[in-house]
Short mmCIF file of C-alpha atoms in Angstrom, two decimals:
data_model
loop_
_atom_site.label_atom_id
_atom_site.label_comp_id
_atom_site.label_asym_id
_atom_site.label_seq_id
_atom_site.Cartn_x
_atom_site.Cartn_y
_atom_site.Cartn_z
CA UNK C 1 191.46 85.69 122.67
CA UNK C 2 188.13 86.58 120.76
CA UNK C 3 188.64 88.48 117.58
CA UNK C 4 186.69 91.67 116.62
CA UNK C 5 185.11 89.38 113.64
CA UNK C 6 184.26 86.51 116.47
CA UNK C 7 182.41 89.59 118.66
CA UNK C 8 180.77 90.69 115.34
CA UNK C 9 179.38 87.34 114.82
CA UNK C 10 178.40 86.28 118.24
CA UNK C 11 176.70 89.49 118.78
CA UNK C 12 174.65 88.73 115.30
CA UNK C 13 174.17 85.57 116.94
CA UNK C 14 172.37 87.26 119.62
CA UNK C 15 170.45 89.86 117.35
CA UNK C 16 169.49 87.29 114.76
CA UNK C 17 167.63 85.39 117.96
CA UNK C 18 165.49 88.96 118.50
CA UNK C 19 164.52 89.98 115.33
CA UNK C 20 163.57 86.48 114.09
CA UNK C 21 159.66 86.78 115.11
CA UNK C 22 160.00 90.17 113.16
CA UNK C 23 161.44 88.38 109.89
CA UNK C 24 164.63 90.03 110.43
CA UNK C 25 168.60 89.82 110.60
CA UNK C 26 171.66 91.61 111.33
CA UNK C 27 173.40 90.82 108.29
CA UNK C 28 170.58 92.04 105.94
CA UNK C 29 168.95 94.67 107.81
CA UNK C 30 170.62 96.05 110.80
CA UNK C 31 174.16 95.73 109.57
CA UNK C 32 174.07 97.63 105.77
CA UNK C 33 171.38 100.15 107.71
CA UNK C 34 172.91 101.39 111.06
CA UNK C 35 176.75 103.06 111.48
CA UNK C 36 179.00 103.08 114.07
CA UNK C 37 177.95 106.45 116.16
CA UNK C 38 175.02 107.03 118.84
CA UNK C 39 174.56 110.27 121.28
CA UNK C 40 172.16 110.56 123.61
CA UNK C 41 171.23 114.51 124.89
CA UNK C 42 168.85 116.01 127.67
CA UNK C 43 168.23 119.57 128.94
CA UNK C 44 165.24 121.76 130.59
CA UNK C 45 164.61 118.65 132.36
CA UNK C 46 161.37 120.94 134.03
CA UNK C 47 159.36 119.33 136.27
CA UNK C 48 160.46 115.87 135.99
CA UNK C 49 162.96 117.40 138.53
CA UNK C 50 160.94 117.04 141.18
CA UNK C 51 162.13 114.67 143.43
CA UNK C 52 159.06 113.64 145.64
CA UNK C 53 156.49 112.50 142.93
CA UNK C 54 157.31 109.94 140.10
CA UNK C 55 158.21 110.98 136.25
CA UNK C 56 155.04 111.03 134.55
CA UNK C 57 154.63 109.00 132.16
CA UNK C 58 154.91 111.53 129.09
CA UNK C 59 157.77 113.85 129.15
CA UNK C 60 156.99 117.73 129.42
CA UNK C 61 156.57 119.89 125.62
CA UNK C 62 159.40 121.63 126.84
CA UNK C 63 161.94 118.71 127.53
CA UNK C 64 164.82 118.94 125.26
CA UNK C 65 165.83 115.04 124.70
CA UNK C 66 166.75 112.26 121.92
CA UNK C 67 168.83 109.84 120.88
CA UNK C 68 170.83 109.83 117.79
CA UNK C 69 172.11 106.86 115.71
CA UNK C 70 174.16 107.36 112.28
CA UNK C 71 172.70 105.23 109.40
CA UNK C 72 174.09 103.99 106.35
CA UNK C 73 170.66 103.80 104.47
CA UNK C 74 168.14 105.75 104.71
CA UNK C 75 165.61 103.80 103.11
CA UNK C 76 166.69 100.66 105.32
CA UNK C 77 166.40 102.92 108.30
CA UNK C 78 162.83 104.14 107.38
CA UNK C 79 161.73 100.37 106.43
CA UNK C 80 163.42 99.54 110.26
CA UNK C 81 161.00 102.21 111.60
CA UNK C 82 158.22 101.20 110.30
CA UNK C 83 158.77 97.69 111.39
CA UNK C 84 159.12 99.16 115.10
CA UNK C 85 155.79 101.03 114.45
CA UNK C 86 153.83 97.87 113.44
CA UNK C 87 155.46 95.73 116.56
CA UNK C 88 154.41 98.45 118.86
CA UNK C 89 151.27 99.64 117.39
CA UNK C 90 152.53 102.90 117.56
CA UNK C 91 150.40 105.58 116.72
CA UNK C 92 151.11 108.20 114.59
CA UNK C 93 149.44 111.69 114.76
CA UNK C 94 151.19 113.49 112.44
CA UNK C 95 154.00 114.78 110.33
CA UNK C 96 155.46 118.36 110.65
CA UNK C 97 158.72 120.25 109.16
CA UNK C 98 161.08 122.28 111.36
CA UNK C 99 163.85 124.41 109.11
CA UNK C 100 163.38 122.27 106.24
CA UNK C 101 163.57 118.86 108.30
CA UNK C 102 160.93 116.75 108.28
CA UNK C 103 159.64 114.55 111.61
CA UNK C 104 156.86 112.44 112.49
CA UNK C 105 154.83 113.00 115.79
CA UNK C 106 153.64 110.15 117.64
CA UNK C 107 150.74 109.73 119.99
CA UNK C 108 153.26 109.58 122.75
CA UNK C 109 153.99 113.10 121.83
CA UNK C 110 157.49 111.09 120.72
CA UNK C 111 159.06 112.99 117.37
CA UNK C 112 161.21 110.64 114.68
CA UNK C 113 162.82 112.62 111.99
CA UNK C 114 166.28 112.33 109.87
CA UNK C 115 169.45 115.13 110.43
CA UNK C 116 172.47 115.03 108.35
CA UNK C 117 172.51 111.45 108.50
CA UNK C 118 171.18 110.86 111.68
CA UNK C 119 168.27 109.06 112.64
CA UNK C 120 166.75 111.49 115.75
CA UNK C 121 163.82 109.83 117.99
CA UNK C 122 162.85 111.84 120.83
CA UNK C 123 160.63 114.47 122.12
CA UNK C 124 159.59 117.18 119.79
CA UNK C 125 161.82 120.02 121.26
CA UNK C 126 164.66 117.64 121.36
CA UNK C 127 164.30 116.68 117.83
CA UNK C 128 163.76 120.79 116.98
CA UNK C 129 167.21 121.40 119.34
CA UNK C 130 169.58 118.88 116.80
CA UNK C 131 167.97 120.52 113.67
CA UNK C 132 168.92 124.24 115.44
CA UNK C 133 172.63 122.63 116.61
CA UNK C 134 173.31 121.26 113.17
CA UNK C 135 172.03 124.58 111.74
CA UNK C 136 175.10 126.55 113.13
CA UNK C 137 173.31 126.56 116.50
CA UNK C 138 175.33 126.68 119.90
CA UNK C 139 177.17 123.03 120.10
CA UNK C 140 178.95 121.38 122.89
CA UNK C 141 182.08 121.21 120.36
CA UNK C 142 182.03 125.55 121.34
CA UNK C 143 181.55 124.79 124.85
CA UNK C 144 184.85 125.97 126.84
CA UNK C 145 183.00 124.03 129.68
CA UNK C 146 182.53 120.85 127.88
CA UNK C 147 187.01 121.10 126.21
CA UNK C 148 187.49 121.62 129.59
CA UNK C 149 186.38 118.51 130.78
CA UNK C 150 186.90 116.25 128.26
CA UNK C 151 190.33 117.75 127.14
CA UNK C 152 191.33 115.97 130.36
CA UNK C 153 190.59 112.53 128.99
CA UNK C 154 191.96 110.24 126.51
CA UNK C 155 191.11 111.22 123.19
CA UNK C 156 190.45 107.89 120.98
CA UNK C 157 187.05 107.09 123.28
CA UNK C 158 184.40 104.50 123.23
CA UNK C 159 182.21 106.66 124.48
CA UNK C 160 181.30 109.83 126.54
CA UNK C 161 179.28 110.55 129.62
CA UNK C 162 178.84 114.44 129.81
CA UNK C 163 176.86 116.19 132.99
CA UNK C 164 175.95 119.89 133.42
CA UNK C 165 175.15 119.25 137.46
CA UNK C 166 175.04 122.59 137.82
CA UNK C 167 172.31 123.52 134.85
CA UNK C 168 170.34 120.39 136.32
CA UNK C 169 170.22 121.90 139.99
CA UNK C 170 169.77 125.35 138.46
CA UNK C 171 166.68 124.19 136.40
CA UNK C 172 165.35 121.92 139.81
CA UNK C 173 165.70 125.19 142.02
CA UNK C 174 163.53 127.42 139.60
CA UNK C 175 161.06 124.75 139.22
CA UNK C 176 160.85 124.52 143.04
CA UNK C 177 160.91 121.10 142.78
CA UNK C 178 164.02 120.50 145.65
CA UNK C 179 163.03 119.30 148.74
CA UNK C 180 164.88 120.91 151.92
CA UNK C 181 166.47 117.42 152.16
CA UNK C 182 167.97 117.70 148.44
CA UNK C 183 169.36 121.27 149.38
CA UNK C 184 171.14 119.87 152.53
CA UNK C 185 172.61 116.75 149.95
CA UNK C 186 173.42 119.92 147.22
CA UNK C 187 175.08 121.63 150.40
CA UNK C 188 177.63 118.54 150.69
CA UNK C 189 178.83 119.12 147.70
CA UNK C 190 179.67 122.66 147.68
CA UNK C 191 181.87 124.12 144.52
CA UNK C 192 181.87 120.87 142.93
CA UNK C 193 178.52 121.75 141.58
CA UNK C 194 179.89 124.84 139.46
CA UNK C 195 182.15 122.16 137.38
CA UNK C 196 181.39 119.89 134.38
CA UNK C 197 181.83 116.10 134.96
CA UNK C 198 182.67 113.88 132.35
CA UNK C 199 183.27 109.88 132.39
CA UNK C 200 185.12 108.02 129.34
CA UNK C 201 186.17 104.43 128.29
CA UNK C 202 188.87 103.40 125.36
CA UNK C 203 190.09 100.28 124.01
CA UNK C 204 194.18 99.95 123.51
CA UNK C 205 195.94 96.48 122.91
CA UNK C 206 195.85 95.60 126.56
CA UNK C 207 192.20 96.12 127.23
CA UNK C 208 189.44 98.62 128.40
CA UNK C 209 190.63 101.87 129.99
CA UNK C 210 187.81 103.79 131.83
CA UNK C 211 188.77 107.28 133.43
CA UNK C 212 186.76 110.12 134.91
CA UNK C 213 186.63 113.65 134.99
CA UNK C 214 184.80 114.74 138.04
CA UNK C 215 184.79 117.69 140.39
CA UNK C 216 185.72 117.14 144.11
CA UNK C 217 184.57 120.12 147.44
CA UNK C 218 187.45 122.02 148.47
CA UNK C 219 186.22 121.94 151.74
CA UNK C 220 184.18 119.75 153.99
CA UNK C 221 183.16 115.89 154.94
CA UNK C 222 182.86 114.53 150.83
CA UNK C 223 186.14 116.88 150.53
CA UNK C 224 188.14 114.81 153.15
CA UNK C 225 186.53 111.41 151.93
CA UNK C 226 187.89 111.87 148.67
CA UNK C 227 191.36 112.78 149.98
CA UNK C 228 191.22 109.41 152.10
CA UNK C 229 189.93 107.34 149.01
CA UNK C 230 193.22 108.64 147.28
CA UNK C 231 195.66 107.72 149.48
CA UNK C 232 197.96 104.33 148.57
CA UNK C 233 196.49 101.06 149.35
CA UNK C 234 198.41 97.56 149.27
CA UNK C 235 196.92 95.99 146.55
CA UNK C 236 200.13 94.89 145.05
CA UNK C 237 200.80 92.46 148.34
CA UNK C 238 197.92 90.30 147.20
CA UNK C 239 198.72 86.87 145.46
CA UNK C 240 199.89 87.19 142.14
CA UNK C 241 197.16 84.74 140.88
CA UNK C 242 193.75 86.89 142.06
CA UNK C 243 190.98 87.15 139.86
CA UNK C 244 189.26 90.20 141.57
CA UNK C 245 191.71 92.68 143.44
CA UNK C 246 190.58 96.14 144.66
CA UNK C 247 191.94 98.17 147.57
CA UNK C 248 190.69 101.08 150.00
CA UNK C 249 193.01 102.68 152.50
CA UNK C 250 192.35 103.60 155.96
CA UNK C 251 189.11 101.58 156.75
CA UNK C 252 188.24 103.05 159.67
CA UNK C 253 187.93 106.61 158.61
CA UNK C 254 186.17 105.92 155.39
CA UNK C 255 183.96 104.05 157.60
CA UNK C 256 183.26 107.22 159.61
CA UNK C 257 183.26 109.94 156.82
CA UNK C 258 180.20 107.89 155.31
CA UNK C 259 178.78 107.10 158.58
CA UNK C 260 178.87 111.14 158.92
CA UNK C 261 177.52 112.21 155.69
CA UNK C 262 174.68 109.37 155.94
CA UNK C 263 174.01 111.17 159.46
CA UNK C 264 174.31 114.65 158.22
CA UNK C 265 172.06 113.97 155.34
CA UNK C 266 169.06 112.51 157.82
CA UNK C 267 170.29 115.22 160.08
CA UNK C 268 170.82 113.13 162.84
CA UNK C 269 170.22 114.85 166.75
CA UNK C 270 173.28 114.14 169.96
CA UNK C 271 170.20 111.76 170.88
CA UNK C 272 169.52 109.30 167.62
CA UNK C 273 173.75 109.07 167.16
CA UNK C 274 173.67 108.05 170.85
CA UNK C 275 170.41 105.29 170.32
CA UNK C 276 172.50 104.37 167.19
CA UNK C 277 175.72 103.92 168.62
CA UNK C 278 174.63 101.64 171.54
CA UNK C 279 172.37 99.42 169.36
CA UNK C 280 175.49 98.71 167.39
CA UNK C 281 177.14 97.74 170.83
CA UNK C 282 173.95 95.75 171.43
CA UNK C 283 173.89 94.15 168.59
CA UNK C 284 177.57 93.29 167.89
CA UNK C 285 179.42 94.09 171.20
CA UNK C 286 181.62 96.24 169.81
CA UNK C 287 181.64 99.88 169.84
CA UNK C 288 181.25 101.57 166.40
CA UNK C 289 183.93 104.25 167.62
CA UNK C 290 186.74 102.63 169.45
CA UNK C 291 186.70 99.70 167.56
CA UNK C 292 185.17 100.26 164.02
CA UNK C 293 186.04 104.33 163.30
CA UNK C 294 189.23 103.92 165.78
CA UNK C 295 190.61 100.62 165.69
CA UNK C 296 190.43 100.50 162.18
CA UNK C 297 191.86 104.16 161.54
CA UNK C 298 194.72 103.80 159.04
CA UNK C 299 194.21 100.46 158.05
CA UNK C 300 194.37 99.71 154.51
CA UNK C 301 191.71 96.80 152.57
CA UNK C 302 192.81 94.84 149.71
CA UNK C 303 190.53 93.04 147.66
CA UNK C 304 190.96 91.72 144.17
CA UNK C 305 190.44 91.36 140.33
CA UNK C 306 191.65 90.66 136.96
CA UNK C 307 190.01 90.09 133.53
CA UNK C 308 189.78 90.96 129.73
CA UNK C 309 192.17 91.12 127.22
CA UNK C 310 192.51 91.74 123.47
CA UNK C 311 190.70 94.40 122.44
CA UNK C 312 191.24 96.48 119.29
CA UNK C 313 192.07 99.90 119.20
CA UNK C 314 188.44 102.19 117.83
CA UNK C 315 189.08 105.57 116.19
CA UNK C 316 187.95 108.47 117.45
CA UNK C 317 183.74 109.46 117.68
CA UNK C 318 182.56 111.56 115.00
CA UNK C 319 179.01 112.33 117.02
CA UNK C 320 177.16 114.92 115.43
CA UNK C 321 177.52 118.32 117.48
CA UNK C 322 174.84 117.94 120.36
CA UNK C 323 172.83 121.11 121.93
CA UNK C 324 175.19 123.25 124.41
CA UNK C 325 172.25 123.07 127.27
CA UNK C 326 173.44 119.35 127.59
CA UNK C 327 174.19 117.77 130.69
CA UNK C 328 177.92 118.73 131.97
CA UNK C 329 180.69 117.66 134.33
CA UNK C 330 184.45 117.61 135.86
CA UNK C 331 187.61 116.71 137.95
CA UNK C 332 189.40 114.29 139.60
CA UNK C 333 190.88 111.66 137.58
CA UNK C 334 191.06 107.99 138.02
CA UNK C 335 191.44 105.23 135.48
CA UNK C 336 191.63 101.52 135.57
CA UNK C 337 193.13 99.40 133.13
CA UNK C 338 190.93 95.55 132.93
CA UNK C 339 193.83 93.59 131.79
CA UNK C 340 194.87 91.10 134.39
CA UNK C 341 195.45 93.47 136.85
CA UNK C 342 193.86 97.09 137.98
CA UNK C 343 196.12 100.15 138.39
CA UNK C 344 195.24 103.51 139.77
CA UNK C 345 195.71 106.17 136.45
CA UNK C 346 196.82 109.48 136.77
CA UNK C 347 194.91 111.60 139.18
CA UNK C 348 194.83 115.43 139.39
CA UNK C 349 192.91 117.43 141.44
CA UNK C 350 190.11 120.15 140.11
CA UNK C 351 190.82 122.63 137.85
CA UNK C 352 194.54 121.02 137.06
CA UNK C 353 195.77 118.79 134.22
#
């Protein structure tokens, strides 16, 4: 087993090799400089919604987005900064104050500024939301939506993945920016939209535990695929020696739930499932019915895995309270534990505990 001092030093192994055109290291500049916490945030994504034209290259004014990462040293960080700046030939434009916090402005229209210990590089509104959130602004800490969520997970976390789906499709419908195929996709997923999802991983003595919050249809096609995807599989009747092991009951009507919401999506005519269906006979000489959706109805699939061990337990994120308007999302719960062997967690369905 590798010990948390081995990872250290293997990963400054790896760092040194980076930084060493630059004329730096991890043990005397990235170590004493940056701490142990990162966030990332978005919101009034805009027009980058829009789902037919590529992102431009320079995010909207009004994008609320940046990246946080705690630093020991200030000083360090700043020296770290302007290191980047000279590797990059980044341009700077300016430097501005917002509520007493001052932030530089790039020719990117990129803003790099310092909050409460935080180093903030982002967009300009973004770096304006953190300084309004650590001001006694609205945080995702006061966010019934966001304890909601995440009060369903494990509470010593590596990390957190938080999505507001429905203030992303909310902002993409105002903008006009959904095409009639997106709103048929939306459509799919009914009421799961009006929940917060939220995905998290922690560390016990056994391994890596990654479970997810997420919000399944009460009704309809994803509804029932979900409801399949739960059911028991035999995974446990594979040899006792397998190094990948995975499982998915009833084959056949998984098969055919995807095979209907891939035709519902491209809206598929009587005619083009009737051209598709006989040039799967044609091709194969079986027919994707009787003997794929049928003949495999009810039939479990094992497959297999096993892997890491030895990992230490992490204490609990201190993140800096991020902007409400942050991405949200929530419900059915599934973990797997990577420890020589993979075992369905405890799964409830939306809206329960």
């Amino acid at each position: 087993d590798v010990t948390a001092d081995e990872a250290t030093d293997r990963v400054a192994e790896v760092v040194d090799r980076v930084l060493e055109d630059v004329g730096l290291t991890f043990e005397e500049d990235i170590d004493p400089t940056i701490g142990n916490q990162a966030a990332v945030f978005a919101s009034d994504f805009g027009a980058t919604l829009d789902s037919t034209t590529p992102l431009p290259d320079q995010p909207p004014e009004a994008m609320e987005a940046a990246l946080l990462v705690a630093i020991k040293d200030r000083d360090k960080a700043e020296e770290l900064i302007d290191v980047a700046d000279e590797q990059t030939d980044a341009e700077i434009t300016g430097v501005e104050t917002y509520e007493g916090f001052e932030y530089t402005i790039y020719e990117d229209e990129s803003a790099v500024g310092f909050v409460e210990g935080f180093a903030v590089v982002g967009t300009e509104a973004g770096f304006k939301a953190v300084v309004d959130t650590a001001n006694d602004g609205d945080s995702l800490g006061s966010s019934d939506a966001y304890g909601d969520v995440t009060g369903r997970l494990h509470d010593d976390n590596l990390g957190i993945l938080y999505l507001n789906f429905a203030s992303i499709v909310q902002e993409a419908r105002e903008s006009g920016s959904l095409t009639e195929q997106d709103e048929n996709s939306l459509e799919m997923l009914g009421d799961s939209l009006e929940k917060p999802y939220a995905i998290a991983a922690h560390a016990d003595s056994e391994g890596i535990v990654v479970e997810s919050a997420i919000p399944i249809p009460s009704e309809g096609t994803v509804s029932e695929l979900f409801d399949v995807l739960t059911r028991e599989t035999n995974v446990e009747d594979l040899p006792g020696d397998s190094w990948i092991a995975l499982g998915a009951p009833e084959v056949g009507r998984v098969a055919e739930l995807f095979f209907e919401i891939g035709t519902q999506l491209e809206e598929f005519t009587d005619e083009d499932m009737a051209e598709l269906e006989a040039q799967f006979e044609a091709q194969t000489g079986l027919s994707l019915r009787a003997h794929v959706f049928d003949g495999l109805n009810g039939r479990p699939w094992p497959y297999r895995i096993s892997t890491l061990r030895g990992t230490r337990r992490v204490s609990p994120s201190s993140i800096p309270r991020l902007p409400t308007r942050c991405t949200s999302w929530g419900t059915e719960r599934a973990s797997w534990r990577v420890s020589g062997r993979m075992r369905p967690g405890p799964r409830s369905r939306a809206g329960t505990r």
